[in-house]
């Protein structure tokens, strides 16, 4: 058994069954980093995460 996002259903093999989970709370992911960080890979991750976030929850740059 595994919990995967609905978008992963297209990648399941035909031997697998996908059963929607309707009674779980939504998942929230938080990113945190030191304020003095100048990491370019980290900055790219944060920009990508902000771009993929729902429009009403995306931080303003």
Short mmCIF file of N, CA and C in Angstrom, two decimals, residues 19-51:
data_model
loop_
_atom_site.label_atom_id
_atom_site.label_comp_id
_atom_site.label_asym_id
_atom_site.label_seq_id
_atom_site.Cartn_x
_atom_site.Cartn_y
_atom_site.Cartn_z
N UNK A 19 -7.42 3.76 -5.40
CA UNK A 19 -8.64 4.02 -4.65
C UNK A 19 -8.52 5.42 -4.04
N UNK A 20 -9.41 6.33 -4.41
CA UNK A 20 -9.32 7.68 -3.86
C UNK A 20 -9.47 7.68 -2.34
N UNK A 21 -8.67 8.49 -1.70
CA UNK A 21 -8.72 8.65 -0.25
C UNK A 21 -9.44 9.96 0.02
N UNK A 22 -10.65 9.87 0.55
CA UNK A 22 -11.47 11.07 0.70
C UNK A 22 -11.54 11.60 2.12
N UNK A 23 -11.04 10.86 3.09
CA UNK A 23 -11.19 11.30 4.48
C UNK A 23 -9.89 11.79 5.12
N UNK A 24 -8.89 12.07 4.30
CA UNK A 24 -7.62 12.56 4.84
C UNK A 24 -7.57 14.09 4.70
N UNK A 25 -6.94 14.75 5.65
CA UNK A 25 -6.82 16.21 5.52
C UNK A 25 -5.84 16.56 4.40
N UNK A 26 -5.95 17.76 3.86
CA UNK A 26 -5.00 18.18 2.81
C UNK A 26 -3.58 18.21 3.37
N UNK A 27 -2.63 18.03 2.50
CA UNK A 27 -1.21 18.05 2.88
C UNK A 27 -0.66 19.44 2.60
N UNK A 28 0.10 19.94 3.55
CA UNK A 28 0.75 21.24 3.39
C UNK A 28 2.25 21.01 3.53
N UNK A 29 3.00 21.54 2.59
CA UNK A 29 4.45 21.42 2.63
C UNK A 29 5.05 22.80 2.90
N UNK A 30 5.98 22.86 3.83
CA UNK A 30 6.64 24.11 4.18
C UNK A 30 8.12 24.00 3.83
N UNK A 31 8.67 25.06 3.29
CA UNK A 31 10.11 25.13 3.02
C UNK A 31 10.70 26.16 3.97
N UNK A 32 11.83 25.83 4.55
CA UNK A 32 12.52 26.77 5.44
C UNK A 32 14.01 26.68 5.17
N UNK A 33 14.68 27.81 5.30
CA UNK A 33 16.11 27.84 5.09
C UNK A 33 16.69 29.01 5.88
N UNK A 34 18.00 28.99 6.14
CA UNK A 34 18.62 30.08 6.90
C UNK A 34 18.50 31.40 6.11
N UNK A 35 18.21 32.48 6.78
CA UNK A 35 18.04 33.75 6.08
C UNK A 35 19.31 34.23 5.37
N UNK A 36 20.46 33.77 5.81
CA UNK A 36 21.72 34.19 5.19
C UNK A 36 22.12 33.31 4.00
N UNK A 37 21.33 32.31 3.67
CA UNK A 37 21.68 31.39 2.60
C UNK A 37 21.72 32.11 1.25
N UNK A 38 22.73 31.81 0.46
CA UNK A 38 22.87 32.36 -0.90
C UNK A 38 22.97 31.22 -1.92
N UNK A 39 22.41 30.07 -1.56
CA UNK A 39 22.49 28.89 -2.42
C UNK A 39 21.63 29.05 -3.67
N UNK A 40 22.23 28.98 -4.83
CA UNK A 40 21.47 29.08 -6.08
C UNK A 40 20.54 27.88 -6.28
N UNK A 41 20.97 26.63 -5.98
CA UNK A 41 20.03 25.51 -6.10
C UNK A 41 18.82 25.65 -5.18
N UNK A 42 19.05 26.15 -3.97
CA UNK A 42 17.93 26.36 -3.04
C UNK A 42 17.00 27.44 -3.57
N UNK A 43 17.56 28.51 -4.09
CA UNK A 43 16.74 29.58 -4.66
C UNK A 43 15.90 29.05 -5.82
N UNK A 44 16.49 28.19 -6.65
CA UNK A 44 15.75 27.60 -7.77
C UNK A 44 14.62 26.71 -7.27
N UNK A 45 14.87 25.95 -6.21
CA UNK A 45 13.83 25.11 -5.63
C UNK A 45 12.67 25.95 -5.10
N UNK A 46 12.99 27.02 -4.39
CA UNK A 46 11.96 27.89 -3.83
C UNK A 46 11.15 28.56 -4.95
N UNK A 47 11.82 29.02 -6.00
CA UNK A 47 11.10 29.63 -7.13
C UNK A 47 10.17 28.62 -7.80
N UNK A 48 10.67 27.40 -7.99
CA UNK A 48 9.84 26.37 -8.61
C UNK A 48 8.65 26.02 -7.74
N UNK A 49 8.88 25.86 -6.44
CA UNK A 49 7.78 25.54 -5.52
C UNK A 49 6.74 26.65 -5.52
N UNK A 50 7.18 27.90 -5.53
CA UNK A 50 6.24 29.03 -5.55
C UNK A 50 5.45 29.05 -6.84
N UNK A 51 6.10 28.74 -7.95
CA UNK A 51 5.42 28.72 -9.24
C UNK A 51 4.38 27.62 -9.32
#
